[in-house]
Amino acid sequence: MIKKLNQAFAIKDKVEFIAAENHQVAIKIKTAWSWAVIYLQGAHLTSFERVNDGDFQELIWLSPLAHYQANKAIRGGIPICWPWFGKKLDAPDLAQHGFARSSLFDVKQVNEMSDGKIQLILELKNTKESEVIWPFQFKLEVIFTLGEELSIELKTTNTGDKDFSFSEAIHSYFKVDDIHQTELKGLAGAQYFDQLSQATQQQNGVLIFDQEIDQIYQTANQNNFQSLLIKQQNNQKNNINVSQKNANSTVVWNPWITKAQQMSDFPDDGFLEMLCVEAANTGDGIFLKKDQSHSLSQLVCAPQFYPSV
Ligand code: BG6
């Protein structure tokens, strides 16, 4: 399989398919500005490093205890939650965050663009198995564009005759130097649903982190665009800009001490160096009729090259 993929899609010194952890297939991509690793299972990005004057800045947190098993999502990186986010309300026994993150995607395209960026399109379509869990015909394309910044687009198309609704998230785990010295800017004034207390509240100022957090912010605005900054007080050169398009929510999650200890694939002290900031369409989500499509995207970059919020 790896040989065939390389014959069809490899680009010398830039794109290569490799045998990764536990014999899974991953794609290594190098551009002039960044290096990335993306697994075919789950269309799951596990690393995005910015190259800067010979230095590398890893922007994404990956658990050193992640399981790389068939049908199980990798802990850390950027899982794709689809076609539902969280528990499926009418079927709470089904896997949290949907089946895309544990499904094997097909490679559709690898393009080297005229500006030096590399675009990779991975695709998932309905199968007999998916129709047992979710009885719709669909095409889900995950479009990665890699360059100075990392862009991830989830494009959902209804390829069948039946209308459907879905929810989704680009569940990015960002790497922070020290969660106690980290702030998240850009959500002041937004309403949020606290999944821990089950209360709806309004965000006052920047977010700081000193306990477990699991909050869904309502961030849809007129332009359907939201810009955020993960600010690292002790080391601002590691700040991360995150923006999102066509998302009705931003989810902010850190499991903190007790939940970290309860997860077998998460180190006990891992919560100190990660923060999930997820671009999502939660609640009723998105409604698509036959042949309609919807795209959600998240853009990530190291802000020394871009204005911050
Ligand atoms: C977040 C949810 O998006 O994902 C949390 O808001 C959840 O409630 C977290 O705990 C991790 O989920 P999972 O299924 O990957 O352990």
PDB file of C-alpha atoms in Angstrom, residues 16-302:
ATOM      1  CA  GLU A  16       6.371  10.841   1.414  1.00  0.00           C
ATOM      2  CA  PHE A  17       4.131   8.022   2.666  1.00  0.00           C
ATOM      3  CA  ILE A  18       5.721   6.092   5.524  1.00  0.00           C
ATOM      4  CA  ALA A  19       5.057   3.160   7.837  1.00  0.00           C
ATOM      5  CA  ALA A  20       4.394   4.933  11.138  1.00  0.00           C
ATOM      6  CA  GLU A  21       3.523   3.795  14.687  1.00  0.00           C
ATOM      7  CA  ASN A  22       2.010   0.327  14.886  1.00  0.00           C
ATOM      8  CA  HIS A  23       2.276  -0.180  11.089  1.00  0.00           C
ATOM      9  CA  GLN A  24      -0.152   2.617  10.370  1.00  0.00           C
ATOM     10  CA  VAL A  25       0.343   4.694   7.231  1.00  0.00           C
ATOM     11  CA  ALA A  26       1.279   8.343   7.642  1.00  0.00           C
ATOM     12  CA  ILE A  27       2.245  11.127   5.276  1.00  0.00           C
ATOM     13  CA  LYS A  28       5.256  13.325   5.941  1.00  0.00           C
ATOM     14  CA  ILE A  29       5.053  16.724   4.309  1.00  0.00           C
ATOM     15  CA  LYS A  30       7.839  19.309   4.134  1.00  0.00           C
ATOM     16  CA  THR A  31       7.469  22.820   2.814  1.00  0.00           C
ATOM     17  CA  ALA A  32       9.938  25.712   2.993  1.00  0.00           C
ATOM     18  CA  TRP A  33       8.202  26.857   6.203  1.00  0.00           C
ATOM     19  CA  SER A  34       6.905  23.785   7.972  1.00  0.00           C
ATOM     20  CA  TRP A  35       6.959  20.028   8.487  1.00  0.00           C
ATOM     21  CA  ALA A  36       3.854  17.961   9.168  1.00  0.00           C
ATOM     22  CA  VAL A  37       2.832  14.362   9.816  1.00  0.00           C
ATOM     23  CA  ILE A  38      -0.694  13.169   9.025  1.00  0.00           C
ATOM     24  CA  TYR A  39      -2.072   9.658   9.628  1.00  0.00           C
ATOM     25  CA  LEU A  40      -4.545   8.159   7.143  1.00  0.00           C
ATOM     26  CA  GLN A  41      -6.538   6.716  10.040  1.00  0.00           C
ATOM     27  CA  GLY A  42      -8.771   9.580  11.094  1.00  0.00           C
ATOM     28  CA  ALA A  43      -7.093  12.068   8.696  1.00  0.00           C
ATOM     29  CA  HIS A  44      -5.281  12.818  11.931  1.00  0.00           C
ATOM     30  CA  LEU A  45      -2.455  15.367  11.969  1.00  0.00           C
ATOM     31  CA  THR A  46       0.044  14.523  14.717  1.00  0.00           C
ATOM     32  CA  SER A  47       2.703  17.194  14.158  1.00  0.00           C
ATOM     33  CA  PHE A  48       3.043  20.658  12.651  1.00  0.00           C
ATOM     34  CA  GLU A  49       6.447  22.245  13.116  1.00  0.00           C
ATOM     35  CA  ARG A  50       7.263  25.731  11.968  1.00  0.00           C
ATOM     36  CA  VAL A  51      10.795  26.082  10.637  1.00  0.00           C
ATOM     37  CA  ASN A  52      12.284  29.429  11.533  1.00  0.00           C
ATOM     38  CA  ASP A  53      15.969  30.262  10.943  1.00  0.00           C
ATOM     39  CA  GLY A  54      16.911  26.631  11.449  1.00  0.00           C
ATOM     40  CA  ASP A  55      14.781  26.391  14.625  1.00  0.00           C
ATOM     41  CA  PHE A  56      11.678  24.237  14.865  1.00  0.00           C
ATOM     42  CA  GLN A  57       8.602  25.219  16.813  1.00  0.00           C
ATOM     43  CA  GLU A  58       6.110  22.375  17.341  1.00  0.00           C
ATOM     44  CA  LEU A  59       2.629  23.864  17.594  1.00  0.00           C
ATOM     45  CA  ILE A  60       0.700  20.651  18.247  1.00  0.00           C
ATOM     46  CA  TRP A  61       0.668  18.484  21.385  1.00  0.00           C
ATOM     47  CA  LEU A  62       0.751  14.706  20.909  1.00  0.00           C
ATOM     48  CA  SER A  63       0.441  12.318  23.830  1.00  0.00           C
ATOM     49  CA  PRO A  64       3.543  10.153  24.323  1.00  0.00           C
ATOM     50  CA  LEU A  65       1.117   7.428  25.497  1.00  0.00           C
ATOM     51  CA  ALA A  66      -1.180   7.603  22.453  1.00  0.00           C
ATOM     52  CA  HIS A  67      -2.490   4.239  21.234  1.00  0.00           C
ATOM     53  CA  TYR A  68      -2.082   3.741  17.523  1.00  0.00           C
ATOM     54  CA  GLN A  69      -4.767   1.123  17.110  1.00  0.00           C
ATOM     55  CA  ALA A  70      -7.267   0.436  14.394  1.00  0.00           C
ATOM     56  CA  ASN A  71     -10.647   1.897  15.301  1.00  0.00           C
ATOM     57  CA  LYS A  72      -9.257   4.042  18.113  1.00  0.00           C
ATOM     58  CA  ALA A  73      -8.471   7.752  17.900  1.00  0.00           C
ATOM     59  CA  ILE A  74      -4.926   8.928  18.557  1.00  0.00           C
ATOM     60  CA  ARG A  75      -4.697  11.044  21.762  1.00  0.00           C
ATOM     61  CA  GLY A  76      -3.442  14.520  20.896  1.00  0.00           C
ATOM     62  CA  GLY A  77      -2.717  15.970  17.466  1.00  0.00           C
ATOM     63  CA  ILE A  78      -5.836  17.055  15.603  1.00  0.00           C
ATOM     64  CA  PRO A  79      -8.668  14.509  15.724  1.00  0.00           C
ATOM     65  CA  ILE A  80     -11.645  15.122  13.442  1.00  0.00           C
ATOM     66  CA  CYS A  81     -14.966  14.846  15.305  1.00  0.00           C
ATOM     67  CA  TRP A  82     -17.666  14.004  12.772  1.00  0.00           C
ATOM     68  CA  PRO A  83     -20.645  13.464  12.109  1.00  0.00           C
ATOM     69  CA  TRP A  84     -21.360  14.347  15.709  1.00  0.00           C
ATOM     70  CA  PHE A  85     -19.526  16.246  18.403  1.00  0.00           C
ATOM     71  CA  GLY A  86     -19.547  14.821  21.949  1.00  0.00           C
ATOM     72  CA  LYS A  87     -22.248  12.270  22.701  1.00  0.00           C
ATOM     73  CA  LYS A  88     -24.786  11.579  19.986  1.00  0.00           C
ATOM     74  CA  LEU A  89     -27.922  12.947  21.647  1.00  0.00           C
ATOM     75  CA  ASP A  90     -30.333  10.315  20.302  1.00  0.00           C
ATOM     76  CA  ALA A  91     -27.830   7.438  20.696  1.00  0.00           C
ATOM     77  CA  PRO A  92     -25.545   8.146  23.688  1.00  0.00           C
ATOM     78  CA  ASP A  93     -24.064   4.632  23.562  1.00  0.00           C
ATOM     79  CA  LEU A  94     -22.318   5.311  20.263  1.00  0.00           C
ATOM     80  CA  ALA A  95     -18.679   6.400  20.286  1.00  0.00           C
ATOM     81  CA  GLN A  96     -18.188   9.979  21.487  1.00  0.00           C
ATOM     82  CA  HIS A  97     -17.197  12.438  18.720  1.00  0.00           C
ATOM     83  CA  GLY A  98     -18.377  10.208  15.846  1.00  0.00           C
ATOM     84  CA  PHE A  99     -16.643   7.649  13.662  1.00  0.00           C
ATOM     85  CA  ALA A 100     -14.468   9.775  11.348  1.00  0.00           C
ATOM     86  CA  ARG A 101     -11.580   9.989  13.802  1.00  0.00           C
ATOM     87  CA  SER A 102     -11.214   6.223  13.855  1.00  0.00           C
ATOM     88  CA  SER A 103     -11.911   5.546  10.150  1.00  0.00           C
ATOM     89  CA  LEU A 104      -9.369   4.996   7.416  1.00  0.00           C
ATOM     90  CA  PHE A 105      -9.392   7.814   4.854  1.00  0.00           C
ATOM     91  CA  ASP A 106      -8.456   7.572   1.154  1.00  0.00           C
ATOM     92  CA  VAL A 107      -5.893   9.844  -0.428  1.00  0.00           C
ATOM     93  CA  LYS A 108      -7.572  11.877  -3.160  1.00  0.00           C
ATOM     94  CA  GLN A 109      -5.020  14.518  -4.137  1.00  0.00           C
ATOM     95  CA  VAL A 110      -1.614  15.907  -3.306  1.00  0.00           C
ATOM     96  CA  ASN A 111      -0.926  19.255  -4.974  1.00  0.00           C
ATOM     97  CA  GLU A 112       2.161  21.401  -4.927  1.00  0.00           C
ATOM     98  CA  MET A 113       0.850  24.932  -5.387  1.00  0.00           C
ATOM     99  CA  SER A 114       2.600  27.692  -7.319  1.00  0.00           C
ATOM    100  CA  ASP A 115       3.376  29.562  -4.063  1.00  0.00           C
ATOM    101  CA  GLY A 116       5.158  26.521  -2.589  1.00  0.00           C
ATOM    102  CA  LYS A 117       2.330  25.403  -0.295  1.00  0.00           C
ATOM    103  CA  ILE A 118       1.301  21.750  -0.346  1.00  0.00           C
ATOM    104  CA  GLN A 119      -2.306  20.682  -0.317  1.00  0.00           C
ATOM    105  CA  LEU A 120      -3.443  17.223   0.681  1.00  0.00           C
ATOM    106  CA  ILE A 121      -7.033  16.026   0.283  1.00  0.00           C
ATOM    107  CA  LEU A 122      -8.177  12.960   2.230  1.00  0.00           C
ATOM    108  CA  GLU A 123     -11.648  11.548   1.772  1.00  0.00           C
ATOM    109  CA  LEU A 124     -14.143   9.394   3.636  1.00  0.00           C
ATOM    110  CA  LYS A 125     -17.372   8.106   2.080  1.00  0.00           C
ATOM    111  CA  ASN A 126     -20.282   6.143   3.501  1.00  0.00           C
ATOM    112  CA  THR A 127     -19.882   2.381   3.637  1.00  0.00           C
ATOM    113  CA  LYS A 128     -22.239  -0.441   4.637  1.00  0.00           C
ATOM    114  CA  GLU A 129     -20.727  -0.245   8.148  1.00  0.00           C
ATOM    115  CA  SER A 130     -21.134   3.534   8.473  1.00  0.00           C
ATOM    116  CA  GLU A 131     -24.738   3.294   7.288  1.00  0.00           C
ATOM    117  CA  VAL A 132     -25.553   0.965  10.201  1.00  0.00           C
ATOM    118  CA  ILE A 133     -24.461   3.693  12.638  1.00  0.00           C
ATOM    119  CA  TRP A 134     -25.464   6.744  10.595  1.00  0.00           C
ATOM    120  CA  PRO A 135     -27.873   5.965   7.722  1.00  0.00           C
ATOM    121  CA  PHE A 136     -26.806   8.629   5.219  1.00  0.00           C
ATOM    122  CA  GLN A 137     -24.729   8.935   2.086  1.00  0.00           C
ATOM    123  CA  PHE A 138     -21.942  11.444   2.378  1.00  0.00           C
ATOM    124  CA  LYS A 139     -18.518  12.561   1.289  1.00  0.00           C
ATOM    125  CA  LEU A 140     -16.231  14.078   3.919  1.00  0.00           C
ATOM    126  CA  GLU A 141     -13.101  15.724   2.557  1.00  0.00           C
ATOM    127  CA  VAL A 142     -10.357  16.878   4.902  1.00  0.00           C
ATOM    128  CA  ILE A 143      -8.266  19.419   3.058  1.00  0.00           C
ATOM    129  CA  PHE A 144      -4.887  20.276   4.582  1.00  0.00           C
ATOM    130  CA  THR A 145      -2.966  23.248   3.189  1.00  0.00           C
ATOM    131  CA  LEU A 146       0.533  23.492   4.580  1.00  0.00           C
ATOM    132  CA  GLY A 147       2.879  26.428   4.317  1.00  0.00           C
ATOM    133  CA  GLU A 148       3.689  29.201   6.778  1.00  0.00           C
ATOM    134  CA  GLU A 149       0.368  28.369   8.320  1.00  0.00           C
ATOM    135  CA  LEU A 150      -1.628  25.212   8.724  1.00  0.00           C
ATOM    136  CA  SER A 151      -5.121  25.274   7.285  1.00  0.00           C
ATOM    137  CA  ILE A 152      -7.580  22.420   7.836  1.00  0.00           C
ATOM    138  CA  GLU A 153     -10.920  22.390   6.092  1.00  0.00           C
ATOM    139  CA  LEU A 154     -13.686  19.833   6.687  1.00  0.00           C
ATOM    140  CA  LYS A 155     -15.925  19.767   3.650  1.00  0.00           C
ATOM    141  CA  THR A 156     -19.091  17.722   4.025  1.00  0.00           C
ATOM    142  CA  THR A 157     -21.289  16.885   1.022  1.00  0.00           C
ATOM    143  CA  ASN A 158     -24.655  15.165   1.086  1.00  0.00           C
ATOM    144  CA  THR A 159     -24.311  12.648  -1.754  1.00  0.00           C
ATOM    145  CA  GLY A 160     -27.610  10.865  -1.091  1.00  0.00           C
ATOM    146  CA  ASP A 161     -31.339  11.601  -1.412  1.00  0.00           C
ATOM    147  CA  LYS A 162     -32.025  11.952   2.323  1.00  0.00           C
ATOM    148  CA  ASP A 163     -31.436  15.294   4.116  1.00  0.00           C
ATOM    149  CA  PHE A 164     -29.158  15.112   7.151  1.00  0.00           C
ATOM    150  CA  SER A 165     -27.866  17.194  10.049  1.00  0.00           C
ATOM    151  CA  PHE A 166     -24.444  16.764  11.567  1.00  0.00           C
ATOM    152  CA  SER A 167     -22.175  18.358  14.144  1.00  0.00           C
ATOM    153  CA  GLU A 168     -18.391  18.435  13.981  1.00  0.00           C
ATOM    154  CA  ALA A 169     -15.136  19.736  15.418  1.00  0.00           C
ATOM    155  CA  ILE A 170     -11.520  20.196  14.448  1.00  0.00           C
ATOM    156  CA  HIS A 171     -10.305  19.089  17.882  1.00  0.00           C
ATOM    157  CA  SER A 172      -6.819  20.647  17.959  1.00  0.00           C
ATOM    158  CA  TYR A 173      -4.503  19.933  20.889  1.00  0.00           C
ATOM    159  CA  PHE A 174      -2.053  22.861  21.030  1.00  0.00           C
ATOM    160  CA  LYS A 175       1.321  22.667  22.710  1.00  0.00           C
ATOM    161  CA  VAL A 176       1.868  25.213  25.466  1.00  0.00           C
ATOM    162  CA  ASP A 177       5.007  25.757  27.570  1.00  0.00           C
ATOM    163  CA  ASP A 178       3.110  25.920  30.864  1.00  0.00           C
ATOM    164  CA  ILE A 179      -0.681  25.929  31.155  1.00  0.00           C
ATOM    165  CA  HIS A 180      -0.442  28.086  34.312  1.00  0.00           C
ATOM    166  CA  GLN A 181       1.258  30.803  32.253  1.00  0.00           C
ATOM    167  CA  THR A 182      -1.080  30.501  29.258  1.00  0.00           C
ATOM    168  CA  GLU A 183      -3.918  32.832  28.301  1.00  0.00           C
ATOM    169  CA  LEU A 184      -6.535  32.485  25.588  1.00  0.00           C
ATOM    170  CA  LYS A 185      -7.564  35.800  24.051  1.00  0.00           C
ATOM    171  CA  GLY A 186     -10.438  36.595  21.709  1.00  0.00           C
ATOM    172  CA  LEU A 187     -13.444  35.151  23.582  1.00  0.00           C
ATOM    173  CA  ALA A 188     -14.264  38.074  25.904  1.00  0.00           C
ATOM    174  CA  GLY A 189     -18.010  38.731  25.996  1.00  0.00           C
ATOM    175  CA  ALA A 190     -18.923  35.397  24.353  1.00  0.00           C
ATOM    176  CA  GLN A 191     -21.638  33.198  25.887  1.00  0.00           C
ATOM    177  CA  TYR A 192     -20.497  29.723  26.816  1.00  0.00           C
ATOM    178  CA  PHE A 193     -21.992  26.478  28.009  1.00  0.00           C
ATOM    179  CA  ASP A 194     -19.942  24.958  30.804  1.00  0.00           C
ATOM    180  CA  GLN A 195     -20.095  21.187  30.244  1.00  0.00           C
ATOM    181  CA  LEU A 196     -18.927  20.594  33.825  1.00  0.00           C
ATOM    182  CA  SER A 197     -21.485  22.725  35.714  1.00  0.00           C
ATOM    183  CA  GLN A 198     -24.086  22.550  32.890  1.00  0.00           C
ATOM    184  CA  ALA A 199     -24.550  26.331  33.217  1.00  0.00           C
ATOM    185  CA  THR A 200     -24.553  29.031  30.540  1.00  0.00           C
ATOM    186  CA  GLN A 201     -22.365  32.029  31.327  1.00  0.00           C
ATOM    187  CA  GLN A 202     -20.611  34.957  29.731  1.00  0.00           C
ATOM    188  CA  GLN A 203     -16.825  35.160  29.383  1.00  0.00           C
ATOM    189  CA  ASN A 204     -15.251  38.005  31.278  1.00  0.00           C
ATOM    190  CA  GLY A 205     -11.859  39.020  29.794  1.00  0.00           C
ATOM    191  CA  VAL A 206      -9.151  36.539  28.739  1.00  0.00           C
ATOM    192  CA  LEU A 207      -9.200  32.891  29.836  1.00  0.00           C
ATOM    193  CA  ILE A 208      -6.583  31.726  32.297  1.00  0.00           C
ATOM    194  CA  PHE A 209      -6.200  28.123  33.377  1.00  0.00           C
ATOM    195  CA  ASP A 210      -6.026  26.798  36.936  1.00  0.00           C
ATOM    196  CA  GLN A 211      -8.490  23.883  36.866  1.00  0.00           C
ATOM    197  CA  GLU A 212     -10.321  21.479  34.551  1.00  0.00           C
ATOM    198  CA  ILE A 213     -12.128  23.292  31.758  1.00  0.00           C
ATOM    199  CA  ASP A 214     -14.683  22.015  29.233  1.00  0.00           C
ATOM    200  CA  GLN A 215     -16.554  24.960  27.720  1.00  0.00           C
ATOM    201  CA  ILE A 216     -18.432  25.507  24.464  1.00  0.00           C
ATOM    202  CA  TYR A 217     -18.329  29.146  23.398  1.00  0.00           C
ATOM    203  CA  GLN A 218     -20.943  30.508  20.991  1.00  0.00           C
ATOM    204  CA  THR A 219     -18.682  32.283  18.540  1.00  0.00           C
ATOM    205  CA  ALA A 220     -20.704  32.642  15.344  1.00  0.00           C
ATOM    206  CA  ASN A 221     -20.605  36.244  14.138  1.00  0.00           C
ATOM    207  CA  GLN A 222     -21.675  38.020  10.962  1.00  0.00           C
ATOM    208  CA  ASN A 223     -18.531  37.154   9.034  1.00  0.00           C
ATOM    209  CA  ASN A 224     -18.468  33.619  10.381  1.00  0.00           C
ATOM    210  CA  PHE A 225     -14.851  34.281  11.275  1.00  0.00           C
ATOM    211  CA  GLN A 226     -13.220  34.171  14.712  1.00  0.00           C
ATOM    212  CA  SER A 227      -9.632  34.992  15.617  1.00  0.00           C
ATOM    213  CA  LEU A 228      -7.984  33.795  18.844  1.00  0.00           C
ATOM    214  CA  LEU A 229      -4.541  33.975  20.405  1.00  0.00           C
ATOM    215  CA  ILE A 230      -2.950  31.385  22.684  1.00  0.00           C
ATOM    216  CA  LYS A 231      -0.592  33.637  24.587  1.00  0.00           C
ATOM    217  CA  GLN A 232       2.337  32.093  26.464  1.00  0.00           C
ATOM    218  CA  GLN A 233       3.365  34.642  29.091  1.00  0.00           C
ATOM    219  CA  ASN A 234       6.830  33.225  29.719  1.00  0.00           C
ATOM    220  CA  ASN A 235       7.751  32.671  26.114  1.00  0.00           C
ATOM    221  CA  GLN A 236       5.779  34.805  23.708  1.00  0.00           C
ATOM    222  CA  LYS A 237       7.709  33.546  20.722  1.00  0.00           C
ATOM    223  CA  ASN A 238       5.710  30.338  21.180  1.00  0.00           C
ATOM    224  CA  ASN A 239       2.354  32.131  20.968  1.00  0.00           C
ATOM    225  CA  ILE A 240      -0.116  30.555  18.547  1.00  0.00           C
ATOM    226  CA  ASN A 241      -2.762  32.283  16.444  1.00  0.00           C
ATOM    227  CA  VAL A 242      -5.858  30.200  15.802  1.00  0.00           C
ATOM    228  CA  SER A 243      -8.730  31.330  13.636  1.00  0.00           C
ATOM    229  CA  GLN A 244     -11.834  29.601  12.411  1.00  0.00           C
ATOM    230  CA  LYS A 245     -14.378  30.004   9.640  1.00  0.00           C
ATOM    231  CA  ASN A 246     -18.003  28.807   9.444  1.00  0.00           C
ATOM    232  CA  ALA A 247     -17.953  27.542  13.037  1.00  0.00           C
ATOM    233  CA  ASN A 248     -20.817  28.265  15.445  1.00  0.00           C
ATOM    234  CA  SER A 249     -18.641  27.370  18.454  1.00  0.00           C
ATOM    235  CA  THR A 250     -15.162  27.257  19.919  1.00  0.00           C
ATOM    236  CA  VAL A 251     -14.597  24.454  22.417  1.00  0.00           C
ATOM    237  CA  VAL A 252     -11.923  24.915  25.098  1.00  0.00           C
ATOM    238  CA  TRP A 253     -10.802  21.794  26.963  1.00  0.00           C
ATOM    239  CA  ASN A 254      -8.105  20.775  29.408  1.00  0.00           C
ATOM    240  CA  PRO A 255      -8.702  17.645  31.539  1.00  0.00           C
ATOM    241  CA  TRP A 256      -6.481  18.841  34.426  1.00  0.00           C
ATOM    242  CA  ILE A 257      -5.240  16.407  37.101  1.00  0.00           C
ATOM    243  CA  THR A 258      -7.999  13.907  37.883  1.00  0.00           C
ATOM    244  CA  LYS A 259      -9.270  13.354  34.318  1.00  0.00           C
ATOM    245  CA  ALA A 260      -5.680  13.104  33.042  1.00  0.00           C
ATOM    246  CA  GLN A 261      -5.060  10.307  35.545  1.00  0.00           C
ATOM    247  CA  GLN A 262      -8.194   8.503  34.369  1.00  0.00           C
ATOM    248  CA  MET A 263      -7.077   8.345  30.720  1.00  0.00           C
ATOM    249  CA  SER A 264      -4.750   5.457  29.878  1.00  0.00           C
ATOM    250  CA  ASP A 265      -3.364   7.261  26.836  1.00  0.00           C
ATOM    251  CA  PHE A 266      -2.678  10.576  28.583  1.00  0.00           C
ATOM    252  CA  PRO A 267       0.325  11.178  30.904  1.00  0.00           C
ATOM    253  CA  ASP A 268      -0.580  12.320  34.439  1.00  0.00           C
ATOM    254  CA  ASP A 269       1.253  15.619  33.952  1.00  0.00           C
ATOM    255  CA  GLY A 270       0.307  16.025  30.251  1.00  0.00           C
ATOM    256  CA  PHE A 271      -2.339  18.635  31.118  1.00  0.00           C
ATOM    257  CA  LEU A 272       0.466  21.093  31.944  1.00  0.00           C
ATOM    258  CA  GLU A 273       1.601  21.346  28.359  1.00  0.00           C
ATOM    259  CA  MET A 274      -1.565  21.226  26.234  1.00  0.00           C
ATOM    260  CA  LEU A 275      -4.719  23.169  25.536  1.00  0.00           C
ATOM    261  CA  CYS A 276      -7.506  22.132  23.178  1.00  0.00           C
ATOM    262  CA  VAL A 277      -9.032  24.979  21.178  1.00  0.00           C
ATOM    263  CA  GLU A 278     -11.539  23.430  18.806  1.00  0.00           C
ATOM    264  CA  ALA A 279     -13.350  24.944  15.825  1.00  0.00           C
ATOM    265  CA  ALA A 280     -16.803  23.374  15.939  1.00  0.00           C
ATOM    266  CA  ASN A 281     -20.399  23.306  14.826  1.00  0.00           C
ATOM    267  CA  THR A 282     -22.216  22.038  17.913  1.00  0.00           C
ATOM    268  CA  GLY A 283     -25.877  21.724  18.933  1.00  0.00           C
ATOM    269  CA  ASP A 284     -28.226  21.240  15.984  1.00  0.00           C
ATOM    270  CA  GLY A 285     -25.155  21.628  13.791  1.00  0.00           C
ATOM    271  CA  ILE A 286     -25.508  21.922  10.045  1.00  0.00           C
ATOM    272  CA  PHE A 287     -28.388  20.793   7.855  1.00  0.00           C
ATOM    273  CA  LEU A 288     -27.648  19.605   4.305  1.00  0.00           C
ATOM    274  CA  LYS A 289     -30.011  18.609   1.516  1.00  0.00           C
ATOM    275  CA  LYS A 290     -29.079  16.420  -1.444  1.00  0.00           C
ATOM    276  CA  ASP A 291     -25.936  17.710  -3.223  1.00  0.00           C
ATOM    277  CA  GLN A 292     -25.356  20.526  -0.703  1.00  0.00           C
ATOM    278  CA  SER A 293     -21.936  21.033   0.896  1.00  0.00           C
ATOM    279  CA  HIS A 294     -20.613  22.801   3.966  1.00  0.00           C
ATOM    280  CA  SER A 295     -17.033  23.711   4.927  1.00  0.00           C
ATOM    281  CA  LEU A 296     -15.622  24.350   8.390  1.00  0.00           C
ATOM    282  CA  SER A 297     -12.027  25.482   8.727  1.00  0.00           C
ATOM    283  CA  GLN A 298      -9.338  26.273  11.240  1.00  0.00           C
ATOM    284  CA  LEU A 299      -6.133  28.177  10.547  1.00  0.00           C
ATOM    285  CA  VAL A 300      -3.107  27.917  12.793  1.00  0.00           C
ATOM    286  CA  CYS A 301       0.071  29.966  12.678  1.00  0.00           C
ATOM    287  CA  ALA A 302       2.992  31.225  14.716  1.00  0.00           C
TER     288      ALA A 302
END
